[in-house]
GROMACS .gro file of C-alpha atoms in nm:
model
  102
    1MET     CA    1   0.007   0.008  -0.006
    2PHE     CA    2   0.117   0.361  -0.067
    3PHE     CA    3   0.030   0.623   0.178
    4ILE     CA    4   0.121   1.007   0.114
    5ASN     CA    5   0.124   1.218   0.434
    6TYR     CA    6  -0.097   1.527   0.253
    7ASN     CA    7  -0.036   1.764   0.550
    8LEU     CA    8   0.351   1.748   0.445
    9ILE     CA    9   0.275   1.796   0.107
   10LEU     CA   10   0.046   2.126   0.182
   11ILE     CA   11   0.297   2.253   0.386
   12SER     CA   12   0.569   2.216   0.098
   13PHE     CA   13   0.359   2.409  -0.149
   14ILE     CA   14   0.335   2.713   0.114
   15LEU     CA   15   0.685   2.711   0.138
   16PHE     CA   16   0.739   2.705  -0.230
   17ILE     CA   17   0.522   3.025  -0.282
   18LEU     CA   18   0.710   3.146   0.004
   19ALA     CA   19   1.043   3.057  -0.185
   20TYR     CA   20   0.888   3.240  -0.495
   21PHE     CA   21   0.773   3.545  -0.312
   22ILE     CA   22   1.067   3.602  -0.102
   23GLY     CA   23   1.378   3.483  -0.313
   24ILE     CA   24   1.247   3.629  -0.622
   25LYS     CA   25   0.975   3.914  -0.570
   26LYS     CA   26   1.209   4.043  -0.253
   27GLN     CA   27   0.874   4.007  -0.034
   28ILE     CA   28   1.074   3.993   0.300
   29TRP     CA   29   0.760   4.138   0.512
   30LEU     CA   30   0.559   3.820   0.437
   31LEU     CA   31   0.770   3.651   0.703
   32PRO     CA   32   0.669   3.724   1.114
   33GLY     CA   33   0.978   3.744   1.305
   34PHE     CA   34   1.162   3.967   1.054
   35ASN     CA   35   1.175   4.350   1.150
   36GLU     CA   36   1.251   4.450   0.771
   37ARG     CA   37   1.351   4.822   0.882
   38ARG     CA   38   1.664   4.690   1.035
   39ILE     CA   39   1.791   4.470   0.792
   40ARG     CA   40   2.046   4.634   0.607
   41ASN     CA   41   2.105   4.423   0.315
   42LYS     CA   42   1.764   4.314   0.208
   43GLU     CA   43   1.886   4.130  -0.134
   44LYS     CA   44   2.109   3.926   0.035
   45ALA     CA   45   1.886   3.824   0.330
   46SER     CA   46   1.555   3.738   0.064
   47LYS     CA   47   1.778   3.505  -0.109
   48LEU     CA   48   1.872   3.369   0.207
   49VAL     CA   49   1.507   3.334   0.320
   50GLY     CA   50   1.392   3.234  -0.015
   51LEU     CA   51   1.671   2.955  -0.063
   52SER     CA   52   1.603   2.818   0.309
   53SER     CA   53   1.213   2.837   0.222
   54LEU     CA   54   1.292   2.629  -0.092
   55ILE     CA   55   1.522   2.368   0.080
   56GLY     CA   56   1.253   2.335   0.342
   57GLY     CA   57   0.972   2.259   0.078
   58LEU     CA   58   1.213   2.004  -0.066
   59LEU     CA   59   1.225   1.858   0.257
   60SER     CA   60   0.854   1.823   0.369
   61PHE     CA   61   0.777   1.697   0.000
   62THR     CA   62   0.994   1.473   0.017
   63ALA     CA   63   0.892   1.361   0.388
   64GLY     CA   64   0.561   1.357   0.240
   65PHE     CA   65   0.607   1.033   0.062
   66ILE     CA   66   0.860   0.843   0.252
   67LEU     CA   67   0.680   0.661   0.544
   68ALA     CA   68   0.991   0.612   0.769
   69ILE     CA   69   1.020   0.971   0.850
   70GLN     CA   70   0.761   1.105   1.126
   71PRO     CA   71   0.586   1.444   1.039
   72GLU     CA   72   0.671   1.546   1.371
   73VAL     CA   73   1.037   1.565   1.312
   74VAL     CA   74   1.014   1.739   0.996
   75ILE     CA   75   0.796   1.999   1.136
   76LEU     CA   76   1.057   2.033   1.429
   77ILE     CA   77   1.347   2.077   1.187
   78LEU     CA   78   1.161   2.349   1.003
   79ILE     CA   79   1.083   2.537   1.300
   80ALA     CA   80   1.430   2.496   1.408
   81GLY     CA   81   1.582   2.603   1.110
   82TYR     CA   82   1.330   2.908   1.093
   83LEU     CA   83   1.427   3.042   1.399
   84PHE     CA   84   1.810   2.968   1.352
   85LEU     CA   85   1.738   3.185   1.002
   86VAL     CA   86   1.560   3.488   1.212
   87ILE     CA   87   1.844   3.500   1.488
   88TYR     CA   88   2.098   3.492   1.181
   89THR     CA   89   1.942   3.715   0.993
   90HIS     CA   90   1.913   3.965   1.269
   91LYS     CA   91   2.213   3.957   1.405
   92LYS     CA   92   2.461   3.913   1.046
   93LEU     CA   93   2.224   4.162   0.833
   94GLY     CA   94   2.061   4.356   1.048
   95SER     CA   95   2.161   4.712   1.173
   96THR     CA   96   2.330   4.756   1.540
   97THR     CA   97   2.162   5.114   1.566
   98LYS     CA   98   1.808   5.141   1.661
   99THR     CA   99   1.590   5.366   1.403
  100ASN     CA  100   1.411   5.655   1.536
  101LEU     CA  101   1.062   5.675   1.387
  102SER     CA  102   0.928   5.989   1.490
   0.00000   0.00000   0.00000
């Protein structure tokens, strides 16, 4: 019998759409946790986040067809990857000064 985890397939399509809009269209504002005003190099940040979304989409898409991989493990890997990505992007690509909005 052949089983497919449709939840992981749906997550992969969402990640593919995010990879397109962030990596190609440069729409960083779509991601929660990213402060667009504090990122100095938006080009590099959008490529980094777009590529990681593409990799996450490929991971969840292939895991949707492989029964040996638990969906919970894939979700934890994706969450840990995005948390690392938010921290890395703000530390390496973010500005050190706070912007004054007044």
